[in-house]
PDB file of C-alpha atoms in Angstrom:
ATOM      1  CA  UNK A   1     -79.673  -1.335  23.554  1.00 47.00           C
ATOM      2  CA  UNK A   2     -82.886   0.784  23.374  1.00 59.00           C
ATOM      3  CA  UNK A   3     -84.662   0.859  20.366  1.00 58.00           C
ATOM      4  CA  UNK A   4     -83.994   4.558  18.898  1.00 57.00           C
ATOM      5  CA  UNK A   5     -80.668   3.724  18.864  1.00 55.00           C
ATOM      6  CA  UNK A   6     -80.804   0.580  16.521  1.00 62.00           C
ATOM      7  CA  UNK A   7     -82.989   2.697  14.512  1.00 59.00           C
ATOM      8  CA  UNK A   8     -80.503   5.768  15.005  1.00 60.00           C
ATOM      9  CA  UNK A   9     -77.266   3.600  14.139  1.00 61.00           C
ATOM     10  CA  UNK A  10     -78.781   1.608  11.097  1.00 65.00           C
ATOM     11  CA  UNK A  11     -79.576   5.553   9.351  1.00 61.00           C
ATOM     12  CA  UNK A  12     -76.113   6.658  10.595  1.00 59.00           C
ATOM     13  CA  UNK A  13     -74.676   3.314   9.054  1.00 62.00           C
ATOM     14  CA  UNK A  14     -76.925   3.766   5.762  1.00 58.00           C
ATOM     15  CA  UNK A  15     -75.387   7.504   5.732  1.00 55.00           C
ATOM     16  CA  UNK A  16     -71.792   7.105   5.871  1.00 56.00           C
ATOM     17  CA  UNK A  17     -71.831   5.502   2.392  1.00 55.00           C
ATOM     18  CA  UNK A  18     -73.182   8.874   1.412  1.00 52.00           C
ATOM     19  CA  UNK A  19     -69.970  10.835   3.384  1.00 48.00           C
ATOM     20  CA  UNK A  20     -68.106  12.182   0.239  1.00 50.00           C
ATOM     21  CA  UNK A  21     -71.882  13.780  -0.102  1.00 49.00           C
ATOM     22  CA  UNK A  22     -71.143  16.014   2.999  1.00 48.00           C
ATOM     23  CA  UNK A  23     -70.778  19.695   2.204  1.00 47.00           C
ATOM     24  CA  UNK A  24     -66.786  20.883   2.581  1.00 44.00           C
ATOM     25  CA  UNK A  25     -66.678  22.311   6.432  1.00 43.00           C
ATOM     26  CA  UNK A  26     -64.604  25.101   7.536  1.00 44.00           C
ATOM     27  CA  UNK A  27     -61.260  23.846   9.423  1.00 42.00           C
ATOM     28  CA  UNK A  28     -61.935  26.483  11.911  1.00 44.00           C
ATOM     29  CA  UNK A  29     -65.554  25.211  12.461  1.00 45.00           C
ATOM     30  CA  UNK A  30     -64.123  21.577  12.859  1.00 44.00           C
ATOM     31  CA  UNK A  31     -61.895  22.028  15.889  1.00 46.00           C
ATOM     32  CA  UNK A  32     -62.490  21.535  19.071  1.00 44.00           C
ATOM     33  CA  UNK A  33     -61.865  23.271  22.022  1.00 44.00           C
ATOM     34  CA  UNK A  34     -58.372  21.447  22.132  1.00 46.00           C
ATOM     35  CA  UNK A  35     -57.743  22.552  18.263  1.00 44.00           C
ATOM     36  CA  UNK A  36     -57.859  18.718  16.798  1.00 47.00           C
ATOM     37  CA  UNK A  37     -59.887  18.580  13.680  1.00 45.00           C
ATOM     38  CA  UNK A  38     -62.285  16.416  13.218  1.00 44.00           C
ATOM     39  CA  UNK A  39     -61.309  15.236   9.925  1.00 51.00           C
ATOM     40  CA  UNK A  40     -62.178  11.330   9.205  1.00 59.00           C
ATOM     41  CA  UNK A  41     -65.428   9.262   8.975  1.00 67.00           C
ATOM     42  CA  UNK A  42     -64.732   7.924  12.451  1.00 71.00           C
ATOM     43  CA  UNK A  43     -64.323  11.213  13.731  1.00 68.00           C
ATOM     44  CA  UNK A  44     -67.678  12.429  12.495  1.00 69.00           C
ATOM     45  CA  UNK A  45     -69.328   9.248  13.522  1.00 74.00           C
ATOM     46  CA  UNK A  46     -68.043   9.631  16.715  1.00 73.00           C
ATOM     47  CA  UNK A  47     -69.468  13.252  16.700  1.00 71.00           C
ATOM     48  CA  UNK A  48     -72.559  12.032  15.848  1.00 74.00           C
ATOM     49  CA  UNK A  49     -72.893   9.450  18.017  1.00 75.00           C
ATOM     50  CA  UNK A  50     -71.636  11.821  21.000  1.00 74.00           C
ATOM     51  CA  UNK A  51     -74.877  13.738  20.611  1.00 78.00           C
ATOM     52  CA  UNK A  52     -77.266  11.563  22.545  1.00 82.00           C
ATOM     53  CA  UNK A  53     -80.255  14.244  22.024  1.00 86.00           C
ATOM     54  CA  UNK A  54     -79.584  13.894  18.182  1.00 87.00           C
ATOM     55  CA  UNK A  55     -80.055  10.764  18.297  1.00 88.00           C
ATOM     56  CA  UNK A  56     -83.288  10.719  19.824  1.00 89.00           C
ATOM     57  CA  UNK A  57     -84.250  13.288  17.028  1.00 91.00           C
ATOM     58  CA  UNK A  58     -83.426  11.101  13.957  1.00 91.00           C
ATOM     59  CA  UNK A  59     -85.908   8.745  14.459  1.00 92.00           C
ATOM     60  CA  UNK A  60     -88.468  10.767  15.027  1.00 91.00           C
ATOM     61  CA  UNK A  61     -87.892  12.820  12.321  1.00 93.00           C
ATOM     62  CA  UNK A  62     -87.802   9.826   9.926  1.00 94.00           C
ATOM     63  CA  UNK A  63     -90.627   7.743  10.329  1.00 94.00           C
ATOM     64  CA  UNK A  64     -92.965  11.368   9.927  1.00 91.00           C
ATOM     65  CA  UNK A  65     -90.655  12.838   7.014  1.00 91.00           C
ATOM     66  CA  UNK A  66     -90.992   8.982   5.631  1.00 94.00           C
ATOM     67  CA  UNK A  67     -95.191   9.637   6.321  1.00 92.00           C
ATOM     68  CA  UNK A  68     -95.636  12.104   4.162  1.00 83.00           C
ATOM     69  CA  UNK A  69     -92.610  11.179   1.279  1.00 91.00           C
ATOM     70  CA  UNK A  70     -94.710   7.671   0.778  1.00 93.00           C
ATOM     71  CA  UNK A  71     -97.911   9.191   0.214  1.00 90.00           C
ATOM     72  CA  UNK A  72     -96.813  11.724  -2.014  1.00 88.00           C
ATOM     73  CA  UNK A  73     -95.458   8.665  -3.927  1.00 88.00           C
ATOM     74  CA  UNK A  74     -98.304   6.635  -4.250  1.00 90.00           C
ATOM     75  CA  UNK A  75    -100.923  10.114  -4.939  1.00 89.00           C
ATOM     76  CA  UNK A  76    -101.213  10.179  -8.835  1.00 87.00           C
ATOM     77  CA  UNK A  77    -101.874   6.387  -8.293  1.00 90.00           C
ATOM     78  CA  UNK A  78    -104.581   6.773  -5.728  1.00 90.00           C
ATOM     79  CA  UNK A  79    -106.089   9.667  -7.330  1.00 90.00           C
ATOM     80  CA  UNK A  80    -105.486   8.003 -10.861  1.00 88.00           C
ATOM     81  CA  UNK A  81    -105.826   4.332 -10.960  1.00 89.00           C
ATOM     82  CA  UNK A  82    -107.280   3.543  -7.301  1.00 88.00           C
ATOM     83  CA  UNK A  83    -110.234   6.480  -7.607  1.00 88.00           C
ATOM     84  CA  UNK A  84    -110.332   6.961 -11.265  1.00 86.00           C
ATOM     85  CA  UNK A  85    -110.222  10.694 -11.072  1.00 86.00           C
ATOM     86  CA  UNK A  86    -106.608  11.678 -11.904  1.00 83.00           C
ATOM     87  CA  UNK A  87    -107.897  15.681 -11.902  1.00 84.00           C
ATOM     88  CA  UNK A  88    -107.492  15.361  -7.956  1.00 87.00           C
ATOM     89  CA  UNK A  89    -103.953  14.772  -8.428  1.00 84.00           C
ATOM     90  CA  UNK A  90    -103.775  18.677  -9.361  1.00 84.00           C
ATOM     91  CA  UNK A  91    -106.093  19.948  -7.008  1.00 86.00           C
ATOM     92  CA  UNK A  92    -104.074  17.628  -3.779  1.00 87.00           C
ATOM     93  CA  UNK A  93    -100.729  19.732  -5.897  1.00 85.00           C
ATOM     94  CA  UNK A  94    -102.430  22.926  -4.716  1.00 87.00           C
ATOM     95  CA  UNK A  95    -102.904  22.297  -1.456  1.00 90.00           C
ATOM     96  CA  UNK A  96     -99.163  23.087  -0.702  1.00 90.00           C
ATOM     97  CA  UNK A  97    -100.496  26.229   0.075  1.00 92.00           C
ATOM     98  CA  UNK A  98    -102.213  24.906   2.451  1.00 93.00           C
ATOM     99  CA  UNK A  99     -98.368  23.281   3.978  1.00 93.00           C
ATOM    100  CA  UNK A 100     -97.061  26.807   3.645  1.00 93.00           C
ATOM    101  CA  UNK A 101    -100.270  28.237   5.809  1.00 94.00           C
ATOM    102  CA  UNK A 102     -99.100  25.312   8.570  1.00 92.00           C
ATOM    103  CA  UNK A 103     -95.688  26.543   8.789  1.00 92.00           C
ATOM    104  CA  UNK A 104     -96.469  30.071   9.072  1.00 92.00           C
ATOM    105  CA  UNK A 105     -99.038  29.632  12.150  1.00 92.00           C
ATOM    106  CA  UNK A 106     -96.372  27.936  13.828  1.00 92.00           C
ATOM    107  CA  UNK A 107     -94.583  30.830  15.852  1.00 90.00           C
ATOM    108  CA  UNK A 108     -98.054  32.495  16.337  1.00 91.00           C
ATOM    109  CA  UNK A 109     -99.504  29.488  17.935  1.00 91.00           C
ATOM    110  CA  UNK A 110     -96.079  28.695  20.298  1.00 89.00           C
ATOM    111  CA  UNK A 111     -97.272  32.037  21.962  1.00 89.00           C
ATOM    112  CA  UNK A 112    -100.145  30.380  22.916  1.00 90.00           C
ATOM    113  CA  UNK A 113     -99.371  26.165  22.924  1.00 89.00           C
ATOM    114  CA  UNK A 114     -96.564  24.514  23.992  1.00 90.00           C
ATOM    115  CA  UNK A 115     -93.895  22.791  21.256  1.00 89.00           C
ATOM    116  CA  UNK A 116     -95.486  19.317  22.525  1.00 91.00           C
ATOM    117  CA  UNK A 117     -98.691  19.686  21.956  1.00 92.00           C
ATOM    118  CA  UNK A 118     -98.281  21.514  18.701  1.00 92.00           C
ATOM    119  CA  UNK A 119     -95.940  18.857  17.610  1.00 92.00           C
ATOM    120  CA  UNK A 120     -99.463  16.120  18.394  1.00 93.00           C
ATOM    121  CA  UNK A 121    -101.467  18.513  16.714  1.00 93.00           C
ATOM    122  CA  UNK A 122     -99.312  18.387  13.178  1.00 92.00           C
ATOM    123  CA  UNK A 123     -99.791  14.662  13.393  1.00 93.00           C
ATOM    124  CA  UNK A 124    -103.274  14.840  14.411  1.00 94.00           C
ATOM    125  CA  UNK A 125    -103.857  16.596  11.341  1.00 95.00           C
ATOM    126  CA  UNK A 126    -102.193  14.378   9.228  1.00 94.00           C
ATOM    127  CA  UNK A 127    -103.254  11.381  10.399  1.00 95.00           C
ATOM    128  CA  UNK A 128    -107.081  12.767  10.261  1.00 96.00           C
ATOM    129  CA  UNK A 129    -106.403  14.276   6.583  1.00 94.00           C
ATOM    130  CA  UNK A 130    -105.018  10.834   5.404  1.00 94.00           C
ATOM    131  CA  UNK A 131    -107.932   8.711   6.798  1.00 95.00           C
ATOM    132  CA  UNK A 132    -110.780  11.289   5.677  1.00 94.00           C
ATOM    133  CA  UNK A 133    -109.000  10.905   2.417  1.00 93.00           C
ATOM    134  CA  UNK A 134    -109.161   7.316   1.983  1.00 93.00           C
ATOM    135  CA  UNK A 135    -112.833   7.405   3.308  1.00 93.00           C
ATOM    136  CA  UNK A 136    -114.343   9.659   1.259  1.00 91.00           C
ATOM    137  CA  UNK A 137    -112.397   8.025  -1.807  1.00 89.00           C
ATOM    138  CA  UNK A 138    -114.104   4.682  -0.961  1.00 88.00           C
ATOM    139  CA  UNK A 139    -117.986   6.258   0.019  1.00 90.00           C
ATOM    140  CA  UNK A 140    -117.883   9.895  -2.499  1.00 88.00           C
ATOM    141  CA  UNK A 141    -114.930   9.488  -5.073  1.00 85.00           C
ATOM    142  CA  UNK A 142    -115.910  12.312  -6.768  1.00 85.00           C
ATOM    143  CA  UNK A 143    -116.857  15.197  -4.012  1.00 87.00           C
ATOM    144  CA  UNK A 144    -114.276  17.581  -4.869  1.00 87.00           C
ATOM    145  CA  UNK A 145    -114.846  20.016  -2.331  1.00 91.00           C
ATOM    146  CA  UNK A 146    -114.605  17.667   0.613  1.00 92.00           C
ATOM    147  CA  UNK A 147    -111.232  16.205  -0.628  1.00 92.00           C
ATOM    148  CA  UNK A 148    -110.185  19.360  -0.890  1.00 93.00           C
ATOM    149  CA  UNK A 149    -110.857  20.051   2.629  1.00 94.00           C
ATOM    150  CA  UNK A 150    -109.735  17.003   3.472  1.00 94.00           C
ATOM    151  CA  UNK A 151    -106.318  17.247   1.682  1.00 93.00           C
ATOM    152  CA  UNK A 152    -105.279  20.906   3.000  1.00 94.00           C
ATOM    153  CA  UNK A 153    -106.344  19.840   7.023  1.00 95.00           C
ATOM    154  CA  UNK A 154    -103.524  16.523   5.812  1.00 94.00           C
ATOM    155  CA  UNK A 155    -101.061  19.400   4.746  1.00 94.00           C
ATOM    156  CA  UNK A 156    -101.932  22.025   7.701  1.00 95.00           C
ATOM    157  CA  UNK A 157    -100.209  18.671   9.950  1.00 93.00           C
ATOM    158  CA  UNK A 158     -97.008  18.651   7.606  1.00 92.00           C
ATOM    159  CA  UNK A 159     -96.421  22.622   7.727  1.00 93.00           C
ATOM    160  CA  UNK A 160     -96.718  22.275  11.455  1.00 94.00           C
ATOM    161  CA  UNK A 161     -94.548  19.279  11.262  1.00 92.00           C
ATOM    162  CA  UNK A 162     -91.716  21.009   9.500  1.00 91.00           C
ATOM    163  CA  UNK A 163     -90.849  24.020  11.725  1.00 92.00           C
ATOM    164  CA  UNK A 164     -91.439  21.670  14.685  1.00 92.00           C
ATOM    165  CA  UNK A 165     -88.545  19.271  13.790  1.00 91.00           C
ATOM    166  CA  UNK A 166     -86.724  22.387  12.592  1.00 89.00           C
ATOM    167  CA  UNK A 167     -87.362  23.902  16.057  1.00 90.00           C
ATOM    168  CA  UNK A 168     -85.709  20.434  17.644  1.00 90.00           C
ATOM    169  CA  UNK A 169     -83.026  20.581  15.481  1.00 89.00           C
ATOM    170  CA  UNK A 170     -81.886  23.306  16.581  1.00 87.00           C
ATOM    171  CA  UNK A 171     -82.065  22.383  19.938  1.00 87.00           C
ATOM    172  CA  UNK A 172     -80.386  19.339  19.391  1.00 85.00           C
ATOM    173  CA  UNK A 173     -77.406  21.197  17.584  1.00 85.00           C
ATOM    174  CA  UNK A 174     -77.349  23.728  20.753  1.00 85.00           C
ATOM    175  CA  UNK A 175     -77.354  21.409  23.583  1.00 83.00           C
ATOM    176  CA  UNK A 176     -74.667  18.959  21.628  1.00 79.00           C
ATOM    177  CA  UNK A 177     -72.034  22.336  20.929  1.00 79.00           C
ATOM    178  CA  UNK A 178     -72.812  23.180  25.035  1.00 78.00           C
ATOM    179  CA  UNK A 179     -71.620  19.513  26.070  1.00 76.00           C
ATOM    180  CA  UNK A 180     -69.222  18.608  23.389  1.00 70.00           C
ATOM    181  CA  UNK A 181     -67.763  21.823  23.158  1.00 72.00           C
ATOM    182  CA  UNK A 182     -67.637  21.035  19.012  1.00 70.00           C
ATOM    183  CA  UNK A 183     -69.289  22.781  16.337  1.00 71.00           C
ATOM    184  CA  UNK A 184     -70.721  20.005  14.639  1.00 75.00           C
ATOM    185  CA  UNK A 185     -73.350  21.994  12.711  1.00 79.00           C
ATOM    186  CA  UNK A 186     -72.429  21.504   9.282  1.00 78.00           C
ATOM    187  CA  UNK A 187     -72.589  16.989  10.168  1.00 80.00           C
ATOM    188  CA  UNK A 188     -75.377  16.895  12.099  1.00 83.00           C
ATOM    189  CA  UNK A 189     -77.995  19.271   9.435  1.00 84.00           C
ATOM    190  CA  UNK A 190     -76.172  17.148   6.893  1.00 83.00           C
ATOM    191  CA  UNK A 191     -77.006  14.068   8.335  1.00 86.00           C
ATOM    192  CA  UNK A 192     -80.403  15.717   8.815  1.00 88.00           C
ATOM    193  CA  UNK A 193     -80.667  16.382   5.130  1.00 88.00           C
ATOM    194  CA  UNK A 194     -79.381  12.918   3.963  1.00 88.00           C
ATOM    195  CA  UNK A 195     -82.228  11.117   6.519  1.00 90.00           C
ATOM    196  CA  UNK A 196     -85.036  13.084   4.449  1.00 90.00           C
ATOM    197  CA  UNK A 197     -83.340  11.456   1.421  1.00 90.00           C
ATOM    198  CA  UNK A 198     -82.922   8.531   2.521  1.00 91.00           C
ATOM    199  CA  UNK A 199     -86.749   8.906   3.494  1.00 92.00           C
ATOM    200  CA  UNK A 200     -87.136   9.460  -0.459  1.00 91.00           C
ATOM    201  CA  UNK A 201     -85.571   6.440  -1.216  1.00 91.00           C
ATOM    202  CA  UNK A 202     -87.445   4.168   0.789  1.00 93.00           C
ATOM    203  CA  UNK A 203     -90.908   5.580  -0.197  1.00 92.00           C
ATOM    204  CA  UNK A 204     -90.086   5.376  -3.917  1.00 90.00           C
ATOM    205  CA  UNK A 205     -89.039   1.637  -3.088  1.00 90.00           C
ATOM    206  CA  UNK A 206     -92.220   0.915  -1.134  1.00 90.00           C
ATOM    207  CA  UNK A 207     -94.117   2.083  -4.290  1.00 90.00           C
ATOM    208  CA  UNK A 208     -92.655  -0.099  -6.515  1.00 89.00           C
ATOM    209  CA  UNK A 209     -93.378  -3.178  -4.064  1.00 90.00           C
ATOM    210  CA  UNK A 210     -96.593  -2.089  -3.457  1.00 90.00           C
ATOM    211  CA  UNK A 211     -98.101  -1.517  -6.577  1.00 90.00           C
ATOM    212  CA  UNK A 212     -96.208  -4.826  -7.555  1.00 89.00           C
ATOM    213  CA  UNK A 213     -97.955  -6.980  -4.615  1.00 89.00           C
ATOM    214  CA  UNK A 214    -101.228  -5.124  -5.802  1.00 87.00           C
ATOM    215  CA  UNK A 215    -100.678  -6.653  -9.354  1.00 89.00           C
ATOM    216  CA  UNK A 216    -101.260  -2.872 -10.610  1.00 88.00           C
ATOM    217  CA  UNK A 217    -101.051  -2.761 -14.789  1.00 86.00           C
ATOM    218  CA  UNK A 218    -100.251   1.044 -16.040  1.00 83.00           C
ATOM    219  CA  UNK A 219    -102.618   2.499 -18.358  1.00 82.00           C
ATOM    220  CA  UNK A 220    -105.593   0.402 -17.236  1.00 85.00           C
ATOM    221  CA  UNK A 221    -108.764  -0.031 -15.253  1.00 86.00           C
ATOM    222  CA  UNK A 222    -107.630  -1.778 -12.089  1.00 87.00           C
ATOM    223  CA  UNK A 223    -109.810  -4.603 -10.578  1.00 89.00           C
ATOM    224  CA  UNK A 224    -111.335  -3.758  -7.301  1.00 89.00           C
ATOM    225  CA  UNK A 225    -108.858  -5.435  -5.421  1.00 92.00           C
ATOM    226  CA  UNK A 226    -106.017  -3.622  -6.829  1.00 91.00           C
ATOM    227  CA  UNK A 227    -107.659  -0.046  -6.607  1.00 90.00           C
ATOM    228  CA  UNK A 228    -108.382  -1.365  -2.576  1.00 92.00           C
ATOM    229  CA  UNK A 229    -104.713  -2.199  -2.134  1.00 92.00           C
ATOM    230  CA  UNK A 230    -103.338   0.804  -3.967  1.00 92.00           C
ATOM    231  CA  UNK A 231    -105.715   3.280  -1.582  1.00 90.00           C
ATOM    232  CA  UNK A 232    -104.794   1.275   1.551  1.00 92.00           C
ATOM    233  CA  UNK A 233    -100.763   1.809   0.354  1.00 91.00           C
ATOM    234  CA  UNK A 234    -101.136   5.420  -0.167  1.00 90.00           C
ATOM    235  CA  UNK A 235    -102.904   6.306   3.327  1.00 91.00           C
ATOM    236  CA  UNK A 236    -103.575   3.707   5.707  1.00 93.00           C
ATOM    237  CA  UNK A 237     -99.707   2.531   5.881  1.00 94.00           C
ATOM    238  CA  UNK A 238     -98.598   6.266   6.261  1.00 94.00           C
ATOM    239  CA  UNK A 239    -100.534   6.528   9.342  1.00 94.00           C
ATOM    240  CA  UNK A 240     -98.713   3.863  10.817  1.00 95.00           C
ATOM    241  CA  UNK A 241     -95.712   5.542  10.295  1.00 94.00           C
ATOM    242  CA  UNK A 242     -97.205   8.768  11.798  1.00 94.00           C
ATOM    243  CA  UNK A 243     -97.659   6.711  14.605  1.00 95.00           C
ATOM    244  CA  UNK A 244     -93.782   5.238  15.184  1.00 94.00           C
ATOM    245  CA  UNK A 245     -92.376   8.957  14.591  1.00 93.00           C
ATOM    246  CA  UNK A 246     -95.176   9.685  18.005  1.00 93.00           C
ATOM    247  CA  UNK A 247     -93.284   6.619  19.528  1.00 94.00           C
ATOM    248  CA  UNK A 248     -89.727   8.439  19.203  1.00 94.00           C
ATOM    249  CA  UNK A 249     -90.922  12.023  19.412  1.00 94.00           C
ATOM    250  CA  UNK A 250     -92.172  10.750  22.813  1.00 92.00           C
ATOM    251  CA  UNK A 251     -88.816   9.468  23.578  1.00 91.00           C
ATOM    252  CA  UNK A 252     -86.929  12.609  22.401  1.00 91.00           C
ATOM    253  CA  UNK A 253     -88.948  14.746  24.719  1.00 90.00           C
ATOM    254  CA  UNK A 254     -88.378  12.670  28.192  1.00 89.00           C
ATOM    255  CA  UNK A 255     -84.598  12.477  27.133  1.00 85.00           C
ATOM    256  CA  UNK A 256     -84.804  16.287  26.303  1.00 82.00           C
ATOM    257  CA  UNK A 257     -86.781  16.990  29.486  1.00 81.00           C
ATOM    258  CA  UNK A 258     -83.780  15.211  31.648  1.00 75.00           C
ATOM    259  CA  UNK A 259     -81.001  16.670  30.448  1.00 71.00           C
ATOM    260  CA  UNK A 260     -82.665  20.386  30.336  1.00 66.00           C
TER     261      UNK A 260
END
């Protein structure tokens, strides 16, 4: 079995413990073309599973929303304990702005780039916002105005980031209705909404571990080591993840390509 669909399947398993969690769904929306409602778990699993495109989407979609959920954990450490200049935490808070700028170039620029290539430009962006981060934390800790430039290019990336999976979601949900003949929207953006928190989850987990490997005491200096292990945490493992949602996104677009 490929690998986005171990990945697909284990968040699917993970989210049918969360099923009573699903939002009530019109019986009218719920039947198909025969009039059977889709009423159990194994019913909705199955109409999940039936939706091969979604399931190239999930992945993808975690690993990036996971990205950006574990270094917005770990920030008021880095900033705090790992650079000693917990101000920044409030000045990176700002920079949603700059997130909210991202999402509304998005339509402008699909007049002029294709969903593809914006979608590698929003990770470009964040993966080039996290590492000038982390580098000018460890040579200039204290240049505010170059973190700050630093921080909104890392947000630019996640605004772009959010209409783009938004954008494939609703592809997804389109192309499954056309060959299932179901209206499965109400499952699959839940299941979409229960991967970001299951995202969440994860990152607050990894921040606990990490800061526990990096022997991290609240409310004091950290050694060297610690503050070195703390800044790699918060930005160098994020870009790794950046990097496995380009794995799946690249997957989602050939299967998206054949079937279109």
């Amino acid at each position: 079995m490929k690998l986005s669909y171990l990945v697909s399947l284990f968040i699917i398993f993970v989210l049918l413990f969360s099923y009573p969690l699903l939002p009530t769904i019109r019986h009218e929306q719920m039947k198909s073309r025969k009039g059977s409602p889709l009423s159990s778990i194994s019913l909705c699993l199955k109409a999940i599973l039936n939706s091969r495109i979604f399931l190239r989407y999930l992945p993808y979609f975690f690993f990036f929303q996971l990205s950006f959920e574990w270094m917005n954990s770990f920030n008021i450490y880095y900033f705090k304990y790992s650079l000693n200049q917990e101000y920044f935490f409030s000045i990176y808070a700002f920079t949603i702005l700059a997130q909210m700028f991202g999402a509304s170039i998005y339509p402008k620029l699909c007049r002029y780039i294709n969903e593809v290539t914006l979608f590698y430009l929003a990770t470009s962006f964040s993966i080039f916002g996290m590492l000038a981060i982390y580098v000018l934390g460890r040579l200039d800790p204290s240049n505010l105005l170059w973190m700050f430039v630093a921080a909104c290019v890392k947000q630019i990336g996640s605004g772009l980031f959010m209409v783009a999976t938004t954008a494939d979601l609703a592809h997804s949900i389109q192309f499954s209705q056309e060959k299932t003949g179901l209206d499965n929207v109400a499952i699959l953006t839940s299941v979409k909404l229960l991967v970001a928190k299951l995202s969440n989850a994860i990152a607050g987990l990894g921040v606990g571990m990490g800061l526990s490997y990096a022997g991290f005491v609240s409310n004091q200096i950290q050694s060297p080591e610690t503050a070195m292990i703390i800044g790699r945490s918060a930005l160098i493992i994020p870009v790794f993840i950046v990097l496995m949602s380009c794995f799946f996104y690249q997957r989602f677009v050939v299967y998206k390509s054949e079937v279109n």
